[in-house]
Amino acid sequence: MSDPEVKPAEGGKGTAKRDALRSNEHAVQALWEEKGAFESDPDPSKESFMVTFPYPYSNGHLHIGHAFSLTKAVFRAQYERHQGKNVLFPFAFHCTGMPIQAAANKLKTEIASFGCPPQFPEDDPEVRAKMEAEMAAAAEAAAKKQATGDKKAKGGKTKLVQKTGTGIVRQWNILKKMVPEDEIPAFQDALHWLSYFPPIGVDHLKDFGAGVDWRRAFITTFVNPYYDAFIRWQFEVLREKNKVLFGKRNNVFSLVDGQVCADHDRSEGEGVGPQEYVLIKLKVLPPDHGQARHAKMEALLEKAGDKPVYLVPATLRPETMYGQTNCFVLPEGEYGAYMVDATNEIFVMSARSARGLSCQVISGNDYYTKEFGKIECLETFSGDELLGLPLKAPLATYEKVYTLPLLTISMNKGTGVVTSVPSDAPDDYVSLKALQDKPDFRAKYDITDDMVVPYPIVPIISIEGYGEASAEFMCKKLKIKSPNDKAKLTQAKDETYLKGFNIGVMSVGPYKGKKVSEAKPIIKQEMIDAGQACLYFEPESRVVSRTNDECVVASTDQWYLAYGEESWTGAVRNHVLESGNFNAYDPTALSRYEYTIGWLKEWACTRQFGLGTFLPWDKAWVIESLSDSTIYMAYYTISHLLQGSNNLTGDKSKSPAKIDPADLTKEVFDYIYRKGDMPADSKIPAETLDKMKSEFRYWYPMTLRVSAKDLIPNHLTMALYNHAAIWEDEPEIWPQGYYCNGHVLVDAEKMSKSKGNFLMMKDTCDKYGTDPTRFACADAGDSLDDANFSRETADAAVLSLVNEEIWMNETLSASSMEGLRSSELIVMDKILLNEVNRLIVATSTSFSGMQIKEALKNGWHEMLIARNEYRAWCAASEIPLHKDVVKRWIESIVILICPVCPHWSEKLWKSMGKEGLAVHTPWPVAEDEDKIMSRQAKFLRESLKNFRAQGGKAKKGWTKASIVVSDSYPQWKIDVLTWLQTQYKDGAFPATIMKELKGWTAANVQDKKMIKFTMQFASFAVAEAKDVGDAALDIQLPFDQKAILAENESYIKSQINVTDIDFIKVGDGSDAAAEVPERVIDAVTPGKPFLWFR
């Protein structure tokens, strides 16, 4: 590898440094490819470390969000190589499911409708403007109509319009940004996507320096016969263990697609599941007030004859029906009267909820309607036409209640009908009270007094501390006056519902005296059995399929994985929470796994069309995308023998082990993966089978899987379940760790094409260079919170990397080395070496704990600061740098930054004349940190910082100063340190130290004004002890402050621009000490000298 020639950037100035980095990156990548730098095979002499990343979906190019999450795995993998471990980081591409098929179908429709190349109507600017205006107006009208009063409906733009700025999205135009236009027609065939995008993904990841063993790469679906065989085997084993079952189940469903819509099939609503409601049947009685608006209902009742007509509110609290006082509808809402064939009844509800009901069963295999997905609408009503109707409410104390207006009903949730229980529902209480207290409000909607006034609340549940009308109690407590007090109502509702369920006791009905939590399921079932109620399901929130269909919940025959099964769930829960064999790296993430394990139940694992693997025993079904991606990490361990390099689709003629996919029987996979018997009649040689088996046993268990946090409630938890099922008797080879990060913003804003900050990974690498891009990813953040990719950081990294390379090369040149010292080390030499030792350990700790930003801070920024201070001190003191110290620093930083900027490190490693590759070089060995010297260095650094600040306030012309130090703390600080010494045990403070400190301070600090200062000083001491140990709690500093400062006199003078300086110790009996003013003495404490100008 030769040094890249720096050429002027094409098309502009100022990119030469970037171009030099880019040229080197390509040269280094070629070298890695030539050397097989990241190809890993079993080595019994080394500890294995297998890290994986969820394979991305192959319907386009990777963006910076992919890159950010990916770097967590890339950085950790490289760090572990430096630790001497045998690291395997494989990669693959996911093609299963609906997204590719949906995109191909959409393209086919566009070409059929508009020609090839298509001439879209919006190509005409005038037509486009008109279309955009119509779409925006329609979106705004729909928002107002469907979600009146719902805060989520604010703004008139749909999600699509918000993302694109127009809402006019064509598949042809999407592809035109990634594919030559003359090749686009080929993408009408879904399989073409599988051969086109994955190889590009490989190239882009190589350009990103991902450090992947590409021999093991593959794509999914039946197109790859090897992976197809592996997934068939997985499901055969699951069925053998009774984990795959068949029957009717409620799942989120797309009527347009005609199948279940799982997370990866959705354009909106990932992670949303079915929500069970109870429909309460409020029988419509003959209208009794002679209002003209009831004419349609009167006609419907007459036409219905014996068929009862019900308003059917959806509720989560059937146990509260004893307290019904009325029913609410939205005056501007649109409702229909729908024929329910199963019960020969008529339900009045929203069209949206009726559509969902038509897909569900009332019991067993009996659907609500004769034809799945279709329901007959007998009449339509506005909400106003339903107001004032008399109703018979089941279980209610009142014989008759009325329909009243509620302006905050969302037609996007439930049925658009709300039953009112004002004793225990704050929204109902405040809305009913508004009608009772405001005659003008009643009159506006033609609600007569007898419909609303004589309906006081009915106490039904007793809650200790809240009485028998918790909603009234909370509304008065929070001073809620209006249905528009949304925040307070939400607080009141959450509190009353939680308390009611957990500690509430029924005070009416046959279950009076029984806890609500016990009575609720009984009352629900009794109402259903009595024909007073029925079950209804809908998605927890809006779900839209990739074919742009708003999904419902449907009861359909399907194959499903029984994730809720007790013993299976127990095994996974124990592994994650109790075994000590699983690392979630973050307590918040761990709690999310715990929640998901408790929530995840039966999962529809097949679809009737789309790309994927066909179910082995029922080929009418295709295994869906979240179910064929749960144990594929195990496939990586043998894929290089089955498929090998440059064989993503599994062409059997390229198989390195000459294996025919047809020979991968269940018995073969059982032998490789599950300690099965050697297959007696296999065409695969026994030595090949043994090799694959030993590969799997060497690499497993997977040490670490890295992912964005949105996969916790599905893929990541499902992977744990499937490992626990396939390797039921070997929990020691289940996944050992998952690290999850948040999403990434770009320049503190969500990525958006309309904002110009939607960054593709390859484009970003081309603009800034790969190493600067990786540098900015490392700096972006590490927690589950959203991180921030800063383009300014990437830009600054270009300058920093190039400048440091220049300085290192110049310093290490023969001519420069001749001018460096090689004599005995002086104090500043030792301080820098000690800092290097400290930062080697700190960087290592950060990488191993997946604190990447902290690793960058320690391994780069603080290393540079330490070198800069050393260099500045030597320059000010007119002392040359020390040859060995500089070499130690350079050799260390080159490897410390290598996980983040490996191309840069590789070039510097070669420049230093080192053998081998930087990516294979052991981590620098750190000698034990001298904690006292670290304190001395920090003392000098902080002192100089304070001196500069004090010097900036000095009067012009002052050239003489004294630095005043003190070895004695005031008594109150001695008291604090003495007490902290009693709390510091086994090298640490207790986790409750700050709480204990507050108690000690309250009891021992008499002057209340001193409490703040005491807490501040103690917090500082606690933080210091974490850095340097119990020495931070010494009453006397373990070093001579005056001597350290005096030794650095020349450096201090240069930093504060004084020509005459002396050093004074308070209380040493000297004449100089006696002259120090009281105000200066008060400002000096051990470790904090004061700069006194005079």
XYZ file of N, CA and C in Angstrom, residues 447-638:
576
model
N -81.170 19.384 23.510
C -81.225 18.435 24.617
C -82.132 19.047 25.692
N -83.210 18.370 25.994
C -84.150 18.891 26.989
C -83.663 18.575 28.392
N -84.197 19.309 29.359
C -83.744 19.154 30.737
C -83.925 17.729 31.235
N -85.025 17.085 30.886
C -85.292 15.741 31.429
C -84.342 14.687 30.875
N -83.624 15.012 29.812
C -82.660 14.061 29.258
C -81.352 14.035 30.042
N -81.099 15.102 30.821
C -79.776 15.217 31.423
C -79.788 15.613 32.896
N -80.723 16.471 33.308
C -80.667 17.003 34.667
C -80.948 15.957 35.742
N -81.981 15.158 35.611
C -82.293 14.212 36.706
C -81.447 12.943 36.676
N -80.150 13.095 36.417
C -79.262 11.933 36.361
C -78.010 12.185 37.205
N -78.168 12.203 38.537
C -76.975 12.317 39.385
C -76.097 11.084 39.235
N -74.814 11.275 39.566
C -73.888 10.149 39.417
C -74.273 9.018 40.359
N -73.938 7.802 39.950
C -74.268 6.597 40.711
C -72.982 5.989 41.246
N -72.759 6.022 42.566
C -71.546 5.413 43.126
C -71.557 3.899 42.912
N -70.443 3.372 42.387
C -70.393 1.925 42.108
C -69.125 1.253 42.621
N -68.056 2.031 42.822
C -66.779 1.454 43.255
C -66.223 2.303 44.397
N -65.815 1.645 45.455
C -65.229 2.336 46.600
C -63.704 2.204 46.537
N -63.020 3.343 46.601
C -61.558 3.360 46.571
C -61.072 4.109 47.799
N -60.279 3.460 48.609
C -59.781 4.091 49.822
C -59.028 5.379 49.487
N -59.444 6.453 50.150
C -58.820 7.739 49.909
C -59.465 8.534 48.794
N -60.360 7.903 48.028
C -61.025 8.571 46.909
C -62.542 8.544 47.041
N -63.056 7.764 47.981
C -64.496 7.661 48.167
C -65.148 6.739 47.164
N -66.478 6.931 46.968
C -67.248 6.077 46.060
C -67.529 6.754 44.722
N -66.913 7.892 44.508
C -67.036 8.593 43.225
C -65.674 9.186 42.898
N -64.757 8.346 42.491
C -63.361 8.758 42.327
C -63.203 9.823 41.250
N -64.029 9.783 40.211
C -63.913 10.779 39.147
C -64.272 12.164 39.674
N -65.343 12.251 40.432
C -65.729 13.528 41.020
C -64.641 14.024 41.975
N -64.078 13.114 42.769
C -63.025 13.465 43.720
C -61.815 14.051 42.997
N -61.362 13.392 41.927
C -60.165 13.846 41.215
C -60.420 15.143 40.457
N -61.614 15.299 39.885
C -61.902 16.529 39.142
C -61.935 17.729 40.077
N -62.451 17.542 41.278
C -62.458 18.636 42.252
C -61.043 18.883 42.780
N -60.306 17.810 43.011
C -58.936 17.940 43.521
C -58.052 18.698 42.536
N -58.178 18.394 41.248
C -57.340 19.029 40.226
C -57.981 20.287 39.638
N -59.184 20.622 40.150
C -59.901 21.818 39.704
C -60.149 21.793 38.192
N -60.637 20.665 37.724
C -60.951 20.505 36.302
C -62.339 21.083 36.049
N -62.427 22.044 35.165
C -63.683 22.745 34.919
C -64.286 22.429 33.554
N -63.433 21.939 32.621
C -63.892 21.818 31.239
C -63.369 20.539 30.604
N -64.147 19.986 29.650
C -63.645 18.823 28.895
C -62.380 19.126 28.112
N -62.033 20.410 27.984
C -60.832 20.790 27.240
C -59.571 20.801 28.099
N -59.712 20.549 29.413
C -58.532 20.457 30.284
C -57.862 19.100 30.088
N -57.294 18.913 28.911
C -56.833 17.582 28.498
C -55.764 16.993 29.421
N -54.761 17.794 29.750
C -53.658 17.262 30.553
C -54.146 16.825 31.925
N -54.954 17.669 32.557
C -55.465 17.316 33.880
C -56.402 16.119 33.816
N -57.214 16.056 32.781
C -58.117 14.908 32.634
C -57.352 13.608 32.440
N -56.274 13.685 31.677
C -55.443 12.488 31.487
C -54.849 12.031 32.811
N -54.355 12.986 33.594
C -53.810 12.660 34.910
C -54.882 12.050 35.805
N -56.071 12.653 35.804
C -57.161 12.146 36.640
C -57.592 10.763 36.198
N -57.685 10.555 34.880
C -58.111 9.257 34.361
C -57.104 8.173 34.701
N -55.828 8.445 34.478
C -54.805 7.441 34.769
C -54.837 7.033 36.238
N -54.990 8.012 37.103
C -54.973 7.726 38.545
C -56.218 6.961 38.981
N -57.386 7.420 38.551
C -58.621 6.741 38.979
C -58.712 5.331 38.406
N -58.321 5.136 37.152
C -58.393 3.812 36.553
C -57.445 2.845 37.253
N -56.214 3.318 37.531
C -55.225 2.458 38.175
C -55.658 2.093 39.589
N -56.052 3.103 40.349
C -56.478 2.845 41.724
C -57.741 1.993 41.754
N -58.659 2.291 40.840
C -59.906 1.531 40.806
C -59.672 0.056 40.560
N -58.781 -0.244 39.633
C -58.528 -1.653 39.315
C -57.752 -2.351 40.430
N -56.754 -1.668 40.977
C -55.861 -2.325 41.939
C -56.423 -2.414 43.353
N -57.082 -1.334 43.814
C -57.544 -1.361 45.206
C -59.045 -1.085 45.338
N -59.722 -0.865 44.203
C -61.160 -0.594 44.251
C -61.963 -1.820 44.650
N -63.108 -1.561 45.289
C -64.018 -2.626 45.722
C -65.418 -2.299 45.201
N -66.084 -3.279 44.610
C -67.431 -3.069 44.091
C -68.367 -2.715 45.248
N -69.202 -1.678 45.041
C -70.150 -1.282 46.097
C -71.596 -1.476 45.668
N -71.815 -2.030 44.467
C -73.173 -2.334 43.995
C -73.154 -3.688 43.291
N -74.351 -4.212 43.001
C -74.486 -5.423 42.226
C -74.208 -6.697 42.998
N -74.294 -7.825 42.319
C -74.119 -9.123 42.995
C -72.701 -9.355 43.511
N -71.757 -8.560 43.059
C -70.368 -8.749 43.505
C -69.929 -7.632 44.443
N -70.890 -7.030 45.089
C -70.604 -5.998 46.086
C -69.643 -6.556 47.137
N -68.600 -5.794 47.443
C -67.594 -6.226 48.407
C -66.420 -6.953 47.773
N -66.508 -7.286 46.483
C -65.425 -7.996 45.793
C -64.481 -6.986 45.141
N -63.190 -7.310 45.121
C -62.231 -6.421 44.485
C -62.559 -6.279 42.997
N -62.354 -5.077 42.476
C -62.644 -4.811 41.069
C -61.851 -5.751 40.165
N -60.577 -5.958 40.483
C -59.731 -6.815 39.647
C -60.269 -8.242 39.557
N -60.982 -8.677 40.595
C -61.572 -10.023 40.580
C -62.947 -10.030 39.931
N -63.700 -8.948 40.140
C -65.065 -8.897 39.620
C -65.117 -8.627 38.118
N -64.134 -7.887 37.599
C -64.169 -7.442 36.203
C -64.354 -8.593 35.211
N -63.504 -9.650 35.221
C -63.686 -10.712 34.227
C -65.007 -11.460 34.390
N -65.490 -11.559 35.621
C -66.753 -12.267 35.863
C -67.913 -11.480 35.259
N -67.953 -10.171 35.540
C -69.032 -9.324 35.014
C -68.984 -9.296 33.493
N -67.786 -9.201 32.929
C -67.651 -9.202 31.467
C -68.261 -10.451 30.861
N -67.903 -11.600 31.398
C -68.390 -12.851 30.834
C -69.894 -13.008 31.027
N -70.415 -12.573 32.173
C -71.856 -12.680 32.412
C -72.628 -11.806 31.436
N -72.124 -10.623 31.137
C -72.792 -9.749 30.170
C -72.772 -10.358 28.775
N -71.645 -10.965 28.409
C -71.564 -11.624 27.092
C -72.530 -12.794 27.029
N -72.555 -13.605 28.073
C -73.442 -14.782 28.103
C -74.909 -14.375 28.067
N -75.233 -13.216 28.648
C -76.618 -12.750 28.696
C -77.015 -11.999 27.429
N -76.110 -11.867 26.475
C -76.407 -11.146 25.249
C -76.431 -9.649 25.421
N -75.884 -9.159 26.527
C -75.838 -7.714 26.791
C -74.578 -7.053 26.245
N -73.624 -7.868 25.838
C -72.343 -7.344 25.361
C -71.689 -8.370 24.451
N -70.668 -7.946 23.734
C -69.875 -8.861 22.909
C -68.480 -8.277 22.778
N -67.544 -9.111 22.332
C -66.158 -8.666 22.203
C -65.915 -8.025 20.841
N -65.018 -7.063 20.849
C -64.608 -6.377 19.626
C -63.129 -6.035 19.768
N -62.378 -6.161 18.680
C -60.944 -5.885 18.701
C -60.601 -4.839 17.642
N -59.608 -4.024 17.959
C -59.043 -3.140 16.946
C -57.580 -2.896 17.310
N -56.769 -2.415 16.360
C -55.369 -2.123 16.693
C -55.282 -1.088 17.806
N -54.234 -1.220 18.639
C -54.046 -0.276 19.755
C -53.932 1.162 19.261
N -53.397 1.338 18.086
C -53.354 2.646 17.428
C -53.321 2.383 15.926
N -53.326 3.434 15.159
C -53.437 3.313 13.700
C -52.299 2.485 13.110
N -52.665 1.551 12.233
C -51.701 0.734 11.506
C -52.019 0.832 10.019
N -51.003 1.113 9.206
C -51.176 1.202 7.758
C -50.200 0.241 7.105
N -50.698 -0.575 6.192
C -49.840 -1.532 5.496
C -49.015 -0.827 4.433
N -48.061 -1.524 3.879
C -47.232 -0.936 2.825
C -48.007 -0.759 1.520
N -49.219 -1.325 1.464
C -50.090 -1.080 0.322
C -51.066 0.048 0.629
N -50.789 0.786 1.716
C -51.541 1.982 2.112
C -52.961 1.669 2.561
N -53.169 0.497 3.139
C -54.471 0.116 3.672
C -54.461 0.285 5.188
N -55.483 0.980 5.734
C -55.599 1.061 7.183
C -56.094 -0.281 7.704
N -55.326 -0.866 8.597
C -55.574 -2.239 9.013
C -56.630 -2.335 10.106
N -57.220 -3.514 10.188
C -58.182 -3.851 11.233
C -57.603 -5.002 12.043
N -58.372 -5.489 13.000
C -58.033 -6.749 13.649
C -58.997 -7.799 13.115
N -58.463 -8.919 12.656
C -59.286 -9.970 12.077
C -59.003 -11.300 12.749
N -60.054 -12.120 12.841
C -59.916 -13.492 13.335
C -59.794 -14.387 12.112
N -58.626 -14.940 11.884
C -58.400 -15.754 10.694
C -57.690 -17.045 11.050
N -57.917 -18.057 10.214
C -57.171 -19.304 10.353
C -55.730 -19.041 9.966
N -54.828 -19.485 10.820
C -53.428 -19.220 10.534
C -52.531 -20.091 11.400
N -51.315 -20.226 10.921
C -50.280 -20.849 11.727
C -49.676 -19.771 12.626
N -49.483 -20.110 13.870
C -48.957 -19.115 14.802
C -47.977 -19.768 15.771
N -47.061 -18.936 16.249
C -46.098 -19.353 17.267
C -46.681 -19.044 18.637
N -46.683 -20.031 19.511
C -47.350 -19.904 20.817
C -46.424 -19.255 21.837
N -46.021 -18.006 21.563
C -45.059 -17.338 22.444
C -45.554 -17.180 23.880
N -46.865 -17.144 24.081
C -47.364 -16.946 25.442
C -47.333 -18.193 26.308
N -46.935 -19.322 25.746
C -46.960 -20.586 26.502
C -46.083 -20.481 27.752
N -46.605 -20.928 28.877
C -46.033 -20.618 30.191
C -44.592 -21.076 30.358
N -44.295 -22.313 30.035
C -42.931 -22.810 30.267
C -41.934 -22.150 29.338
N -42.368 -21.873 28.113
C -41.493 -21.199 27.140
C -41.171 -19.781 27.620
N -42.212 -19.061 28.017
C -42.022 -17.706 28.535
C -41.135 -17.720 29.776
N -41.359 -18.687 30.650
C -40.573 -18.770 31.881
C -39.098 -18.974 31.613
N -38.787 -19.808 30.626
C -37.382 -20.064 30.299
C -36.700 -18.806 29.782
N -37.399 -18.057 28.914
C -36.822 -16.831 28.364
C -36.673 -15.782 29.453
N -37.704 -15.651 30.272
C -37.637 -14.657 31.363
C -36.474 -14.965 32.296
N -36.288 -16.219 32.633
C -35.191 -16.595 33.524
C -33.841 -16.274 32.896
N -33.693 -16.547 31.602
C -32.422 -16.273 30.924
C -32.099 -14.785 30.948
N -33.101 -13.956 30.677
C -32.874 -12.515 30.566
C -32.698 -11.861 31.927
N -33.500 -12.290 32.894
C -33.557 -11.570 34.169
C -32.827 -12.239 35.323
N -32.667 -13.567 35.266
C -32.183 -14.261 36.455
C -30.880 -15.032 36.270
N -30.562 -15.410 35.055
C -29.470 -16.369 34.862
C -28.082 -15.767 35.057
N -27.950 -14.463 34.875
C -26.625 -13.850 34.906
C -25.855 -14.068 33.626
N -26.505 -14.659 32.613
C -25.843 -14.955 31.338
C -26.258 -14.011 30.219
N -27.013 -12.959 30.571
C -27.495 -12.035 29.536
C -27.206 -10.612 29.963
N -26.624 -9.841 29.033
C -26.263 -8.451 29.297
C -27.077 -7.548 28.376
N -27.941 -6.706 28.971
C -28.735 -5.760 28.184
C -28.066 -4.397 28.102
N -26.969 -4.195 28.825
C -26.157 -2.977 28.798
C -26.878 -1.727 29.311
N -28.169 -1.819 29.569
C -28.922 -0.639 29.969
C -30.145 -1.104 30.760
N -30.343 -0.608 31.982
C -31.492 -1.055 32.778
C -32.826 -0.733 32.131
N -32.889 0.363 31.378
C -34.143 0.694 30.692
C -34.445 -0.324 29.613
N -33.418 -0.722 28.867
C -33.603 -1.755 27.853
C -34.033 -3.062 28.502
N -33.405 -3.404 29.624
C -33.758 -4.639 30.317
C -35.222 -4.634 30.728
N -35.713 -3.506 31.215
C -37.125 -3.431 31.607
C -38.038 -3.589 30.396
N -37.577 -3.151 29.231
C -38.389 -3.309 28.020
C -38.449 -4.772 27.592
N -37.349 -5.494 27.771
C -37.395 -6.934 27.489
C -38.363 -7.627 28.448
N -38.287 -7.241 29.706
C -39.178 -7.844 30.700
C -40.631 -7.587 30.329
N -40.933 -6.359 29.936
C -42.303 -6.022 29.544
C -42.738 -6.823 28.317
N -41.851 -6.897 27.309
C -42.209 -7.609 26.078
C -42.429 -9.088 26.335
N -41.588 -9.678 27.173
C -41.751 -11.095 27.496
C -43.110 -11.342 28.147
N -43.566 -10.399 28.958
C -44.876 -10.537 29.579
C -46.022 -10.275 28.620
N -45.763 -9.464 27.601
C -46.816 -9.060 26.656
C -46.919 -9.973 25.435
N -45.793 -10.457 24.943
C -45.767 -11.181 23.670
C -46.527 -12.498 23.779
N -47.532 -12.653 22.966
C -48.346 -13.875 22.987
C -48.302 -14.525 21.608
N -49.411 -15.154 21.232
C -49.457 -15.881 19.964
C -49.159 -14.946 18.796
N -48.296 -15.412 17.898
C -47.815 -14.574 16.791
C -48.047 -15.290 15.465
N -48.824 -14.651 14.589
C -49.047 -15.232 13.266
C -47.736 -15.253 12.498
N -47.286 -16.441 12.149
C -45.934 -16.577 11.585
C -45.934 -16.858 10.090
N -47.116 -16.865 9.461
C -47.170 -17.144 8.025
C -48.090 -16.155 7.317
N -47.880 -16.043 6.021
C -48.713 -15.222 5.148
C -49.094 -16.073 3.936
N -50.067 -15.586 3.168
C -50.488 -16.376 2.009
C -49.857 -15.887 0.707
N -49.168 -14.761 0.760
C -48.336 -14.381 -0.382
C -47.265 -13.419 0.087
N -46.324 -13.121 -0.797
C -45.143 -12.351 -0.435
C -43.915 -13.224 -0.602
N -42.747 -12.642 -0.440
C -41.498 -13.366 -0.597
C -41.119 -14.059 0.707
N -40.455 -15.193 0.592
C -40.024 -15.891 1.798
C -39.818 -17.374 1.564
N -39.907 -18.134 2.649
C -39.779 -19.593 2.611
C -41.158 -20.198 2.842
N -41.520 -21.184 2.025
C -42.815 -21.829 2.190
C -42.797 -22.757 3.405
N -43.912 -22.774 4.117
C -44.028 -23.650 5.277
C -43.869 -25.102 4.818
N -42.974 -25.854 5.413
C -42.646 -27.184 4.881
C -43.847 -28.114 4.739
N -44.766 -28.089 5.682
C -45.878 -29.046 5.674
C -47.172 -28.467 5.089
N -47.162 -27.190 4.715
C -48.361 -26.571 4.160
C -47.910 -25.434 3.251
N -47.639 -25.765 1.984
C -46.993 -24.811 1.080
C -47.925 -23.721 0.570
N -49.152 -23.676 1.099
C -50.022 -22.548 0.789
C -49.626 -21.317 1.594
N -48.712 -21.522 2.555
C -48.323 -20.443 3.457
C -46.837 -20.120 3.313
N -46.523 -18.823 3.419
C -45.140 -18.346 3.392
C -44.773 -17.851 4.785
N -43.602 -18.246 5.284
C -43.144 -17.802 6.607
C -42.825 -16.309 6.535
N -43.393 -15.541 7.478
C -43.281 -14.077 7.410
C -41.917 -13.590 7.906
N -41.690 -12.283 7.708
C -40.336 -11.747 7.816
C -39.785 -11.677 9.239
N -40.639 -11.610 10.246
C -40.129 -11.612 11.614
C -39.912 -13.020 12.141
N -40.434 -13.995 11.426
C -40.317 -15.376 11.891
C -39.212 -16.156 11.186
N -38.714 -15.648 10.055
C -37.595 -16.318 9.393
C -36.270 -15.645 9.746
N -36.294 -14.805 10.797
C -35.082 -14.038 11.121
C -34.776 -14.087 12.611
N -34.961 -15.240 13.225
C -34.793 -15.334 14.679
C -33.577 -16.141 15.116
N -33.148 -17.098 14.310
C -31.950 -17.871 14.667
C -30.941 -17.909 13.516
N -31.092 -16.996 12.554
C -30.187 -17.037 11.397
C -28.747 -16.750 11.781
N -28.533 -16.237 13.012
C -27.158 -16.031 13.481
C -26.402 -17.365 13.490
N -27.135 -18.442 13.759
C -26.516 -19.769 13.739
C -26.140 -20.180 12.315
N -26.917 -19.719 11.335
C -26.609 -20.040 9.942
C -25.286 -19.418 9.510
N -24.959 -18.236 10.052
C -23.682 -17.594 9.729
C -22.497 -18.526 9.991
N -22.611 -19.368 10.996
C -21.465 -20.187 11.400
C -21.079 -21.216 10.348
N -22.001 -21.530 9.423
C -21.683 -22.517 8.382
C -21.910 -21.984 6.968
